[in-house]
């Protein structure tokens, strides 16, 4: 489960980078960055032996 969350966070960060640097995306593109950072912080705070 945690590897899936890391993958989602990576995809969101990549999408944010494309939207911010490559295309002139609207301001809501920053929501991807915020959600990706929340997922990363969650993954770092949850114990590694947790199944959640």
CSV table of C-alpha atoms in Angstrom, one decimal:
chain,number,residue,atom,x,y,z
A,1,UNK,CA,0.0,0.0,0.0
A,2,UNK,CA,2.8,2.4,0.9
A,3,UNK,CA,4.5,1.9,-2.4
A,4,UNK,CA,1.3,2.8,-4.2
A,5,UNK,CA,1.1,6.1,-2.2
A,6,UNK,CA,4.8,6.8,-3.1
A,7,UNK,CA,3.9,6.2,-6.7
A,8,UNK,CA,0.9,8.5,-6.6
A,9,UNK,CA,3.0,11.2,-4.9
A,10,UNK,CA,5.7,10.9,-7.6
A,11,UNK,CA,3.2,11.1,-10.4
A,12,UNK,CA,1.6,14.2,-8.8
A,13,UNK,CA,5.0,15.9,-8.4
A,14,UNK,CA,5.8,15.1,-12.0
A,15,UNK,CA,2.5,16.5,-13.1
A,16,UNK,CA,3.0,19.6,-11.0
A,17,UNK,CA,6.4,20.1,-12.5
A,18,UNK,CA,5.1,19.8,-16.1
A,19,UNK,CA,2.1,22.1,-15.3
A,20,UNK,CA,4.2,24.7,-13.6
A,21,UNK,CA,7.3,24.8,-15.8
A,22,UNK,CA,6.2,23.6,-19.2
A,23,UNK,CA,2.7,24.8,-19.7
A,24,UNK,CA,1.0,27.9,-18.5
A,25,UNK,CA,-1.3,26.1,-16.1
A,26,UNK,CA,-3.8,27.9,-13.9
A,27,UNK,CA,-3.1,28.4,-10.2
A,28,UNK,CA,-5.0,25.3,-9.2
A,29,UNK,CA,-2.0,23.2,-10.5
A,30,UNK,CA,-0.5,23.9,-7.1
A,31,UNK,CA,-3.1,21.6,-5.5
A,32,UNK,CA,-1.1,18.7,-7.0
A,33,UNK,CA,2.0,19.9,-5.1
A,34,UNK,CA,0.1,20.2,-1.8
A,35,UNK,CA,-1.5,16.8,-2.1
A,36,UNK,CA,1.8,15.2,-3.1
A,37,UNK,CA,3.5,16.7,-0.1
A,38,UNK,CA,0.7,15.5,2.2
A,39,UNK,CA,1.2,12.0,0.9
A,40,UNK,CA,4.9,12.2,1.4
A,41,UNK,CA,4.6,13.5,5.0
A,42,UNK,CA,2.0,10.8,5.7
A,43,UNK,CA,4.3,8.1,4.4
A,44,UNK,CA,7.2,9.4,6.6
A,45,UNK,CA,5.0,9.5,9.7
A,46,UNK,CA,3.3,6.1,9.5
A,47,UNK,CA,5.4,3.3,11.0
A,48,UNK,CA,6.9,1.0,8.4
A,49,UNK,CA,5.2,-2.2,9.8
A,50,UNK,CA,1.7,-0.6,9.5
A,51,UNK,CA,-0.7,-2.0,7.0
A,52,UNK,CA,-2.7,1.2,6.6
